[in-house]
Amino acid sequence: LREPFTASGGTGVIQAASTGSALMGGHSGLVPSVFSQTFSISRYSVEAANSKAAIRNAKLAKLDSIAEKIYDLPLFFNMAVCSQWPEPCGTSDSYFLDGLATDAMSLWLSIGKYQVSPGADLSKKIKVLLTNTNKKWETGYYIDQVTMHFNTSFNKGIEPGAFLWLPYYNKQPIHSPQIFEEYMDEDEINQLIKPIPGTNMTTAILKGTTLDNPAFSIKAGQSVEILLMNVNVNIESLIASPELIDELMDPMTNMATSIAANQELLTRVNEFINGTEKEPEHDTSEVTKLVPMSLIFAVSFVLNLIVF
């Protein structure tokens, strides 16, 4: 396969954004293998349902009819982004689908990139400010996308970097993003969650030690601390018209301003960076960094990686 975007002059901001925004890419007829996998899950849910044969068969026939129409519908073709966009794809090119492995879970990518960078020091502790722009904090998808970085119940027996399939999380298998050796499940992470009074926001401090994950260039033995900041607010991401932009501009601005101006959140961020939380476990005598309260928001996760 050709390197992505070589035909279009390299990866720019627009190309990077497009690869992380192909939300409906699994419904594109240009990627028939993924298309079939996507609809096979819907088909299985109908087949496994406890319903009368006539009803089940009618639903399957309707689903198959919808799949056939979508498969040939040009409107859906470009929902999978050509790896040479805006140039057309050739036989040696591929397609990007949803940016699940980048914009939703950039923690392992960022740590892996640091570890293979020139001058990386694995003896130093990494501190991560991880902003989770989630709708809510609840069982399943919203919690699992954090605990999957650890040894947990649903990645038991799966080597870090090997294929992990959680149908409720993604319709296609992903490389297991486990990068920490410690165990963390839903009950344990919930015990760490601390609310910020007067807001929907919560925080938690997570600690782990990296293990080898070749899929993401993660090397074992580095200590990592994470300040997880859950927004717990519905942030619209499908804003596809001038009318919607006008409608959502003020509410989104007010939300971002209220978060950025929250003094308790600022205090927790500075205490985390400076190592002055209630029970610091490391020497912070030479750490005097202060973090300005200028948080950035994206579809799911935003992080800042700081190496001490």
XYZ file of C-alpha atoms in Angstrom:
308
model
C 0.000 0.000 0.000
C 1.080 3.559 -0.662
C 1.806 5.826 2.250
C -1.287 7.930 3.062
C -1.653 11.274 1.294
C 1.518 11.059 -0.772
C -0.515 11.884 -3.891
C -1.979 14.984 -2.277
C 1.271 16.459 -0.991
C 1.356 15.060 2.532
C -0.830 15.002 5.619
C -2.242 18.412 6.454
C -4.798 19.547 9.001
C -7.730 18.779 6.687
C -6.466 15.280 5.900
C -5.876 14.495 9.563
C -9.322 15.793 10.488
C -11.018 13.811 7.735
C -9.484 10.498 8.837
C -10.887 10.986 12.322
C -14.334 12.030 11.115
C -15.384 9.103 8.922
C -18.068 8.110 11.405
C -20.199 6.259 8.836
C -17.273 4.770 6.922
C -18.389 1.240 7.751
C -21.474 1.853 5.612
C -19.506 2.699 2.468
C -19.812 0.298 -0.447
C -16.211 1.137 -1.383
C -15.058 -1.001 1.571
C -17.117 -4.173 1.049
C -15.424 -6.295 3.725
C -16.163 -3.773 6.468
C -19.592 -3.070 4.999
C -20.463 -6.782 5.293
C -19.144 -6.948 8.856
C -21.180 -3.904 9.854
C -24.450 -5.289 8.570
C -23.736 -8.826 9.756
C -23.953 -7.596 13.348
C -27.368 -6.051 12.711
C -28.445 -9.227 10.960
C -27.286 -11.404 13.839
C -29.227 -9.327 16.375
C -32.402 -9.996 14.369
C -31.653 -13.696 13.971
C -30.899 -14.120 17.684
C -34.030 -12.290 18.832
C -36.793 -14.331 20.426
C -39.496 -13.573 17.846
C -41.820 -15.482 15.554
C -40.307 -16.807 12.350
C -42.538 -14.682 10.125
C -41.593 -11.482 11.953
C -37.918 -12.415 11.982
C -37.881 -13.193 8.278
C -39.672 -9.955 7.445
C -37.094 -7.952 9.425
C -34.216 -9.781 7.746
C -35.678 -9.133 4.307
C -36.074 -5.431 5.136
C -32.517 -5.232 6.478
C -31.112 -6.928 3.368
C -33.056 -4.528 1.159
C -31.649 -1.533 3.038
C -28.103 -2.939 2.802
C -28.400 -3.450 -0.960
C -29.587 0.125 -1.489
C -26.891 1.671 0.705
C -24.153 -0.442 -0.899
C -24.804 1.138 -4.309
C -25.625 4.634 -3.038
C -22.983 7.195 -4.090
C -23.939 9.381 -1.128
C -22.354 6.810 1.190
C -19.223 6.121 -0.869
C -17.130 9.005 0.442
C -18.096 8.358 4.051
C -14.993 6.179 3.948
C -12.070 8.570 3.376
C -9.591 7.696 0.639
C -6.023 7.540 1.956
C -5.002 9.932 -0.847
C -7.860 12.404 -0.377
C -8.651 14.724 -2.104
C -7.010 12.690 -4.886
C -8.829 9.487 -5.915
C -7.802 6.074 -4.573
C -6.007 3.521 -6.720
C -5.513 -0.207 -6.324
C -2.597 0.357 -3.942
C -4.513 2.647 -1.593
C -6.749 2.099 1.393
C -9.660 3.833 3.113
C -9.971 5.391 6.538
C -13.086 4.619 8.549
C -14.159 6.052 11.896
C -11.275 7.599 13.847
C -11.972 5.408 16.877
C -8.334 4.486 17.292
C -7.147 8.095 17.133
C -9.635 10.708 18.310
C -11.385 8.458 20.833
C -8.349 6.817 22.411
C -5.211 8.804 21.761
C -3.618 7.897 25.098
C -1.645 4.877 23.874
C -0.700 6.594 20.618
C 0.744 9.577 22.463
C 2.675 7.504 24.983
C 3.976 5.211 22.241
C 5.095 8.168 20.150
C 6.990 9.609 23.095
C 8.688 6.318 23.917
C 10.089 5.884 20.406
C 11.083 9.537 20.033
C 14.771 10.553 20.169
C 15.893 11.158 23.726
C 12.926 9.418 25.354
C 13.657 8.480 28.972
C 11.549 5.577 30.240
C 12.828 6.113 33.784
C 10.902 9.373 33.978
C 7.280 9.547 35.046
C 4.690 10.649 32.508
C 1.779 12.743 33.697
C -1.251 12.994 31.446
C -4.123 15.487 31.478
C -6.906 13.493 29.855
C -10.094 15.375 29.039
C -12.976 13.017 28.368
C -15.733 14.922 26.566
C -18.269 12.215 27.364
C -22.040 12.594 27.540
C -22.270 10.724 30.839
C -20.405 8.322 33.044
C -22.110 4.941 33.024
C -21.620 1.187 32.677
C -20.440 -0.073 29.304
C -18.996 2.103 26.569
C -18.184 5.214 28.610
C -16.296 3.399 31.366
C -14.814 0.598 29.269
C -13.036 3.029 26.954
C -10.961 4.029 29.985
C -10.509 0.662 31.719
C -9.449 -1.021 28.445
C -6.045 0.635 28.926
C -5.561 -1.620 31.970
C -5.688 -5.328 32.703
C -9.449 -5.778 33.046
C -12.245 -8.323 32.791
C -12.935 -8.115 29.038
C -9.325 -8.323 27.823
C -8.466 -11.399 29.902
C -6.371 -13.816 27.858
C -5.777 -11.274 25.060
C -2.223 -10.125 24.521
C -1.763 -6.329 24.437
C -1.984 -5.305 20.786
C -3.807 -8.475 19.725
C -7.335 -8.215 18.360
C -10.101 -7.344 20.808
C -13.731 -7.280 19.739
C -16.403 -5.606 21.825
C -19.439 -5.398 19.507
C -21.134 -2.771 21.690
C -18.014 -0.621 21.404
C -17.111 -0.997 17.748
C -18.489 -3.100 14.924
C -15.006 -4.182 13.886
C -12.230 -5.685 16.059
C -9.556 -3.286 17.303
C -6.026 -3.871 18.529
C -6.207 -4.297 22.288
C -5.162 -0.936 23.750
C -4.009 -2.385 27.063
C -0.842 -0.488 27.938
C -0.765 -0.846 31.750
C -0.046 -4.001 33.746
C -2.256 -3.046 36.699
C -5.826 -4.327 37.047
C -8.677 -1.816 36.791
C -12.379 -2.628 36.510
C -15.580 -0.605 36.711
C -15.924 -0.888 40.479
C -12.349 0.216 41.083
C -12.463 3.228 38.787
C -15.792 4.342 40.251
C -14.192 4.449 43.682
C -11.661 6.954 42.327
C -14.224 9.336 40.784
C -14.565 12.701 42.551
C -17.331 15.169 41.593
C -16.699 18.885 41.148
C -19.415 20.636 43.178
C -21.949 22.662 41.218
C -21.092 21.020 37.884
C -21.538 17.750 35.994
C -17.778 17.288 35.892
C -15.825 14.611 37.729
C -12.135 13.759 37.996
C -10.046 10.737 38.927
C -6.333 10.075 39.272
C -5.255 6.824 37.602
C -1.823 5.232 37.923
C -0.182 2.535 35.841
C 3.060 0.964 34.674
C 3.454 0.385 30.957
C 3.849 -3.068 29.481
C 4.915 -4.072 25.975
C 2.258 -3.424 23.325
C 3.900 -3.673 19.886
C 0.797 -2.476 18.041
C 1.298 0.993 19.506
C 5.081 0.992 20.104
C 4.557 0.859 23.869
C 7.567 -0.302 25.895
C 7.346 -1.812 29.349
C 8.403 -0.252 32.633
C 7.436 3.438 32.482
C 5.361 4.949 35.271
C 2.302 6.954 34.182
C -0.173 9.066 36.145
C -3.390 10.310 34.562
C -5.739 13.041 35.673
C -8.996 11.951 34.047
C -11.446 14.847 33.619
C -14.970 13.778 32.665
C -17.096 16.581 31.252
C -20.385 14.607 31.463
C -22.172 16.934 29.039
C -23.685 16.235 25.631
C -21.337 17.961 23.187
C -22.750 18.013 19.677
C -20.346 16.690 17.072
C -22.621 16.406 14.027
C -22.952 20.100 13.182
C -23.598 20.030 9.466
C -25.363 23.251 8.544
C -25.157 27.034 9.108
C -28.458 26.824 10.988
C -27.082 24.305 13.457
C -23.911 26.344 13.887
C -25.952 29.414 14.805
C -28.214 27.401 17.093
C -25.403 25.724 19.016
C -22.803 28.494 19.098
C -23.984 30.175 22.310
C -24.690 26.984 24.322
C -21.349 25.455 23.320
C -19.475 28.683 24.076
C -21.127 28.992 27.480
C -20.308 25.381 28.301
C -16.645 25.748 27.328
C -16.346 29.007 29.247
C -17.881 27.552 32.409
C -15.451 24.623 32.336
C -12.391 26.748 31.568
C -13.270 29.195 34.374
C -13.928 26.561 37.046
C -11.559 27.240 39.924
C -11.917 23.834 41.561
C -10.927 22.118 38.332
C -7.979 24.498 37.993
C -6.907 23.644 41.533
C -7.050 19.914 40.858
C -5.058 20.284 37.654
C -2.324 22.320 39.345
C -2.186 19.978 42.347
C -1.849 17.012 40.003
C 0.937 18.591 37.950
C 2.804 19.897 40.987
C 2.364 16.690 42.967
C 0.581 18.436 45.854
C -2.506 16.205 45.982
C -3.285 14.838 49.437
C -1.084 11.756 49.263
C 1.804 12.429 46.852
C 3.911 9.344 46.231
C 6.941 10.941 44.664
C 9.427 13.748 45.236
C 8.058 16.971 43.762
C 10.446 19.442 45.375
C 11.743 20.667 42.019
C 8.376 20.728 40.238
C 6.955 24.234 40.098
C 4.849 24.111 36.936
C 1.443 25.796 36.934
C -1.095 24.917 34.281
C -3.260 27.668 32.741
C -6.931 26.742 32.521
C -7.287 26.559 28.752
C -8.888 23.199 28.016
C -9.450 22.012 24.447
C -12.465 19.963 23.396
C -12.846 17.378 20.620
C -15.080 14.427 19.853
C -13.984 12.206 22.731
C -10.578 12.542 24.326
C -8.064 15.362 24.466
C -4.806 14.924 26.310
C -1.667 16.748 27.248
C 1.389 14.612 27.990
C 3.979 15.927 30.438
C 7.248 14.091 31.186
C 8.972 14.694 34.518
